[in-house]
């Protein structure tokens, strides 16, 4: 049985054998200015001439990608539809607010525990970037890290309507949509990107638009 428990380290999701919680402190080694500039996500999301773009992370999960964007200067709105995962993320953000090394980036993050498709349709501001990382419906290799992520997969199903998600992101009128994909995975909703940036395990597909 998977359940949330309070621990001295923070709100934790556990099944009795494995556990996972939101923790931005493990990203500290990646936060130096020169290191952040080399992050593929930051490169993919960068808007030339705009040092503080407005970003929407429509599939926030535990918020680590959003945190990296916020550390790079982005103002990020995070949508997470699963109440349990949103609770883990909210707890991680509250703990980060109390840590001087993490409080700067997290101050640029706003969590909305709601469905992203509806949220994208009702945004009060126009985002520069929409970031999508929908859960990919394929079996993963069973390393210990990925086994822990299986706890989250028990709570949230893979994206069941990629087209609806992509169209909602596009209709939000961003300058760019960035989609995180497995390195050899198909394009989201079969939409060919403007260009892609590839790492060892993941790929960032970038869709550029002229603002309407």
Coordinates of N, CA and C in Angstrom, one line a residue, residues 24-152:
X24 N 15.0 19.4 -3.3 CA 15.7 20.3 -4.3 C 17.2 20.4 -3.9
X25 N 17.6 20.0 -2.6 CA 18.9 20.2 -2.2 C 19.9 19.3 -3.0
X26 N 19.4 18.2 -3.6 CA 20.3 17.3 -4.4 C 20.7 18.0 -5.7
X27 N 20.0 19.1 -6.0 CA 20.3 19.8 -7.3 C 21.4 20.9 -7.1
X28 N 21.8 21.1 -5.8 CA 22.8 22.2 -5.5 C 24.0 22.1 -6.4
X29 N 24.6 20.9 -6.6 CA 25.8 20.8 -7.4 C 25.6 21.3 -8.9
X30 N 24.4 21.5 -9.3 CA 24.1 21.9 -10.7 C 23.7 23.3 -10.8
X31 N 23.8 24.1 -9.7 CA 23.3 25.4 -9.7 C 24.3 26.5 -10.0
X32 N 25.5 26.2 -10.1 CA 26.5 27.3 -10.4 C 26.2 27.9 -11.8
X33 N 26.5 29.2 -11.9 CA 26.1 29.9 -13.2 C 26.6 29.2 -14.4
X34 N 27.8 28.8 -14.4 CA 28.4 28.1 -15.6 C 27.8 26.7 -15.8
X35 N 27.4 26.1 -14.7 CA 26.8 24.7 -14.9 C 25.4 24.9 -15.3
X36 N 24.6 25.8 -14.8 CA 23.3 26.0 -15.3 C 23.2 26.3 -16.8
X37 N 24.1 27.1 -17.2 CA 24.2 27.4 -18.7 C 24.4 26.2 -19.6
X38 N 24.9 25.1 -19.0 CA 25.2 23.9 -19.8 C 24.0 22.9 -19.7
X39 N 23.1 23.2 -18.8 CA 21.9 22.3 -18.7 C 21.1 22.3 -20.0
X40 N 20.8 21.1 -20.5 CA 20.1 21.0 -21.8 C 18.7 21.7 -21.7
X41 N 18.1 21.5 -20.6 CA 16.7 22.1 -20.4 C 16.8 23.6 -20.5
X42 N 17.8 24.2 -19.8 CA 18.0 25.6 -19.8 C 18.3 26.1 -21.2
X43 N 19.1 25.4 -21.9 CA 19.5 25.8 -23.3 C 18.2 25.7 -24.2
X44 N 17.4 24.6 -24.0 CA 16.2 24.4 -24.8 C 15.2 25.5 -24.6
X45 N 15.1 26.0 -23.3 CA 14.0 26.9 -23.0 C 14.4 28.4 -23.1
X46 N 15.7 28.6 -23.3 CA 16.2 30.0 -23.3 C 15.6 30.8 -24.4
X47 N 15.2 32.0 -24.1 CA 14.6 33.0 -25.0 C 15.7 34.1 -25.2
X48 N 16.2 34.3 -26.4 CA 17.2 35.3 -26.6 C 16.7 36.7 -26.3
X49 N 17.4 37.4 -25.5 CA 17.1 38.8 -25.2 C 16.1 38.9 -24.0
X50 N 15.7 37.8 -23.4 CA 14.8 37.8 -22.3 C 15.4 37.1 -21.1
X51 N 16.0 37.8 -20.2 CA 16.7 37.1 -19.1 C 15.7 36.5 -18.0
X52 N 14.5 36.9 -18.0 CA 13.5 36.3 -17.0 C 12.2 35.9 -17.7
X53 N 12.2 34.9 -18.5 CA 11.0 34.5 -19.2 C 10.0 33.9 -18.3
X54 N 8.7 34.0 -18.7 CA 7.6 33.4 -17.9 C 7.4 32.0 -18.5
X55 N 7.5 31.0 -17.6 CA 7.4 29.6 -18.0 C 6.2 28.9 -17.3
X56 N 5.6 28.0 -18.0 CA 4.6 27.1 -17.4 C 5.1 25.7 -17.5
X57 N 5.3 25.0 -16.4 CA 5.6 23.6 -16.4 C 4.2 22.9 -16.2
X58 N 3.7 22.3 -17.3 CA 2.4 21.8 -17.3 C 2.3 20.3 -16.7
X59 N 3.5 19.7 -16.4 CA 3.5 18.4 -15.9 C 4.6 18.3 -14.8
X60 N 4.3 19.0 -13.7 CA 5.4 19.4 -12.8 C 6.0 18.2 -12.1
X61 N 5.3 17.2 -11.7 CA 5.8 16.1 -10.9 C 6.4 16.6 -9.6
X62 N 7.7 16.2 -9.3 CA 8.3 16.7 -8.1 C 9.1 18.0 -8.3
X63 N 8.9 18.6 -9.5 CA 9.4 20.0 -9.7 C 10.8 20.3 -9.9
X64 N 11.6 19.2 -10.1 CA 13.0 19.4 -10.3 C 13.4 20.2 -11.6
X65 N 12.7 19.9 -12.7 CA 13.0 20.7 -13.9 C 12.6 22.1 -13.7
X66 N 11.5 22.4 -13.1 CA 11.0 23.7 -12.8 C 12.0 24.5 -11.9
X67 N 12.6 23.8 -10.9 CA 13.6 24.4 -10.1 C 14.8 24.8 -10.8
X68 N 15.3 24.0 -11.8 CA 16.4 24.4 -12.6 C 16.1 25.6 -13.4
X69 N 14.9 25.6 -14.0 CA 14.5 26.8 -14.8 C 14.5 28.0 -13.9
X70 N 13.9 27.9 -12.7 CA 13.8 29.0 -11.8 C 15.2 29.5 -11.4
X71 N 16.1 28.6 -11.1 CA 17.5 28.9 -10.8 C 18.2 29.7 -11.9
X72 N 17.7 29.4 -13.2 CA 18.3 30.1 -14.3 C 17.6 31.4 -14.6
X73 N 16.7 31.8 -13.7 CA 16.0 33.1 -13.8 C 14.6 33.1 -14.3
X74 N 14.1 32.0 -14.7 CA 12.7 31.9 -15.2 C 11.7 32.1 -14.0
X75 N 10.6 32.7 -14.3 CA 9.4 32.7 -13.4 C 8.5 31.5 -13.8
X76 N 8.3 30.6 -12.9 CA 7.7 29.3 -13.3 C 6.4 29.1 -12.6
X77 N 5.3 28.8 -13.4 CA 4.0 28.3 -12.8 C 4.0 26.8 -13.0
X78 N 3.8 26.1 -12.0 CA 3.8 24.6 -12.0 C 2.4 24.0 -11.9
X79 N 2.0 23.2 -12.8 CA 0.7 22.5 -12.7 C 1.0 21.0 -12.3
X80 N 0.3 20.5 -11.3 CA 0.4 19.1 -11.0 C -1.0 18.7 -10.6
X81 N -1.6 17.7 -11.4 CA -3.0 17.4 -11.2 C -3.2 16.3 -10.1
X82 N -2.2 15.5 -9.8 CA -2.3 14.5 -8.8 C -2.1 15.1 -7.4
X83 N -3.1 15.0 -6.5 CA -3.1 15.6 -5.2 C -1.9 15.1 -4.4
X84 N -1.6 13.9 -4.4 CA -0.5 13.3 -3.6 C 0.8 13.9 -4.1
X85 N 1.1 13.8 -5.4 CA 2.3 14.4 -5.9 C 2.4 15.9 -5.6
X86 N 1.3 16.6 -5.8 CA 1.3 18.0 -5.5 C 1.6 18.3 -4.0
X87 N 1.2 17.4 -3.1 CA 1.5 17.6 -1.7 C 3.0 17.4 -1.5
X88 N 3.6 16.4 -2.1 CA 5.0 16.2 -2.0 C 5.8 17.4 -2.5
X89 N 5.3 17.9 -3.7 CA 6.0 19.1 -4.3 C 5.8 20.3 -3.4
X90 N 4.7 20.6 -2.8 CA 4.4 21.7 -2.0 C 5.3 21.6 -0.7
X91 N 5.4 20.4 -0.2 CA 6.3 20.2 1.0 C 7.8 20.5 0.7
X92 N 8.2 20.1 -0.5 CA 9.6 20.3 -0.9 C 9.8 21.8 -1.1
X93 N 8.9 22.5 -1.6 CA 9.0 24.0 -1.8 C 9.0 24.7 -0.5
X94 N 8.2 24.3 0.5 CA 8.2 24.9 1.8 C 9.5 24.7 2.5
X95 N 10.1 23.6 2.4 CA 11.4 23.3 3.0 C 12.5 24.1 2.3
X96 N 12.4 24.2 1.0 CA 13.4 25.0 0.2 C 13.4 26.5 0.6
X97 N 12.2 27.0 0.9 CA 12.1 28.4 1.3 C 12.9 28.7 2.5
X98 N 13.1 27.7 3.4 CA 13.9 27.9 4.6 C 15.4 27.7 4.5
X99 N 15.8 27.4 3.3 CA 17.2 27.1 3.0 C 17.8 28.2 2.1
X100 N 18.7 29.0 2.7 CA 19.2 30.2 1.9 C 19.8 29.8 0.5
X101 N 20.3 28.5 0.4 CA 20.9 28.1 -0.9 C 19.8 27.8 -1.9
X102 N 18.6 27.6 -1.4 CA 17.5 27.2 -2.3 C 16.3 28.2 -2.4
X103 N 16.3 29.1 -1.5 CA 15.1 30.0 -1.4 C 15.0 31.0 -2.6
X104 N 16.1 31.3 -3.2 CA 16.0 32.2 -4.4 C 15.3 31.6 -5.5
X105 N 15.7 30.5 -6.0 CA 14.9 29.8 -7.1 C 13.5 29.5 -6.7
X106 N 13.2 29.0 -5.5 CA 11.9 28.6 -5.2 C 10.9 29.8 -5.1
X107 N 11.5 30.9 -4.8 CA 10.7 32.1 -4.7 C 10.1 32.5 -6.1
X108 N 10.7 31.9 -7.2 CA 10.2 32.2 -8.5 C 9.3 31.1 -9.0
X109 N 8.9 30.2 -8.1 CA 8.0 29.1 -8.5 C 6.6 29.2 -7.8
X110 N 5.6 29.0 -8.6 CA 4.2 29.0 -8.1 C 3.5 27.7 -8.4
X111 N 3.1 27.0 -7.4 CA 2.4 25.7 -7.6 C 0.9 25.9 -7.8
X112 N 0.3 25.3 -8.8 CA -1.1 25.2 -9.0 C -1.5 23.8 -9.0
X113 N -2.1 23.2 -7.9 CA -2.5 21.8 -7.9 C -3.8 21.6 -8.7
X114 N -3.7 21.5 -10.0 CA -4.8 21.4 -10.8 C -4.4 20.8 -12.2
X115 N -5.4 20.5 -12.9 CA -5.2 19.9 -14.3 C -4.6 21.0 -15.2
X116 N -3.5 20.6 -15.9 CA -2.8 21.6 -16.7 C -3.5 22.0 -17.9
X117 N -4.3 21.1 -18.5 CA -5.0 21.4 -19.8 C -6.0 22.5 -19.5
X118 N -6.8 22.4 -18.4 CA -7.7 23.5 -18.0 C -6.9 24.7 -17.6
X119 N -5.8 24.5 -16.9 CA -5.0 25.6 -16.4 C -4.5 26.4 -17.6
X120 N -4.0 25.7 -18.6 CA -3.4 26.4 -19.7 C -4.5 27.2 -20.5
X121 N -5.7 26.8 -20.4 CA -6.8 27.5 -21.1 C -7.2 28.7 -20.4
X122 N -6.9 28.8 -19.1 CA -7.4 29.9 -18.3 C -6.3 30.8 -17.6
X123 N -5.1 30.8 -18.2 CA -4.0 31.5 -17.7 C -4.3 33.0 -17.8
X124 N -3.9 33.8 -16.8 CA -4.1 35.2 -16.7 C -3.0 36.0 -17.4
X125 N -1.9 35.3 -17.7 CA -0.8 36.0 -18.4 C -0.3 35.0 -19.5
X126 N 0.3 35.6 -20.5 CA 0.8 34.8 -21.6 C 2.2 34.3 -21.3
X127 N 2.4 33.0 -21.3 CA 3.8 32.5 -21.0 C 4.7 32.6 -22.2
X128 N 6.0 32.7 -21.9 CA 7.0 32.7 -23.0 C 7.3 31.2 -23.4
X129 N 7.3 30.4 -22.4 CA 7.6 29.0 -22.5 C 6.6 28.1 -21.9
X130 N 6.2 27.0 -22.6 CA 5.5 25.9 -21.9 C 6.3 24.7 -22.0
X131 N 6.6 24.1 -20.8 CA 7.4 22.9 -20.7 C 6.5 21.7 -20.5
X132 N 6.7 20.6 -21.2 CA 5.9 19.4 -21.1 C 6.8 18.2 -20.9
X133 N 6.5 17.4 -19.9 CA 7.2 16.2 -19.6 C 6.2 15.1 -19.2
X134 N 5.3 14.8 -20.1 CA 4.3 13.8 -19.7 C 4.9 12.4 -19.5
X135 N 4.3 11.7 -18.6 CA 4.8 10.3 -18.3 C 4.8 9.5 -19.6
X136 N 5.9 8.8 -19.8 CA 6.0 8.1 -21.1 C 5.5 6.6 -20.9
X137 N 4.5 6.1 -21.6 CA 3.9 4.8 -21.4 C 4.8 3.7 -21.9
X138 N 6.0 3.5 -21.4 CA 6.8 2.3 -21.8 C 7.5 1.8 -20.6
X139 N 7.8 0.5 -20.6 CA 8.5 -0.1 -19.5 C 9.9 0.5 -19.3
X140 N 10.3 0.7 -18.1 CA 11.6 1.3 -17.8 C 12.5 0.2 -17.2
X141 N 13.8 0.4 -17.4 CA 14.8 -0.5 -16.8 C 14.7 -0.3 -15.3
X142 N 15.0 -1.4 -14.5 CA 14.7 -1.4 -13.1 C 15.9 -1.0 -12.3
X143 N 16.6 0.1 -12.5 CA 17.6 0.6 -11.6 C 16.9 1.1 -10.4
X144 N 17.7 1.2 -9.2 CA 17.0 1.6 -8.0 C 16.3 2.9 -8.0
X145 N 16.9 3.9 -8.8 CA 16.3 5.2 -8.9 C 15.0 5.1 -9.6
X146 N 15.0 4.4 -10.7 CA 13.7 4.2 -11.5 C 12.7 3.4 -10.7
X147 N 13.1 2.5 -9.9 CA 12.2 1.7 -9.1 C 11.5 2.7 -8.1
X148 N 12.2 3.7 -7.6 CA 11.5 4.7 -6.7 C 10.5 5.5 -7.5
X149 N 10.8 5.8 -8.7 CA 9.9 6.6 -9.6 C 8.6 5.8 -9.9
X150 N 8.7 4.4 -9.8 CA 7.5 3.6 -10.0 C 6.5 3.9 -8.9
X151 N 6.9 4.4 -7.7 CA 5.9 4.8 -6.7 C 5.0 5.9 -7.3
X152 N 5.6 6.9 -8.0 CA 4.9 8.0 -8.6 C 4.0 7.4 -9.7

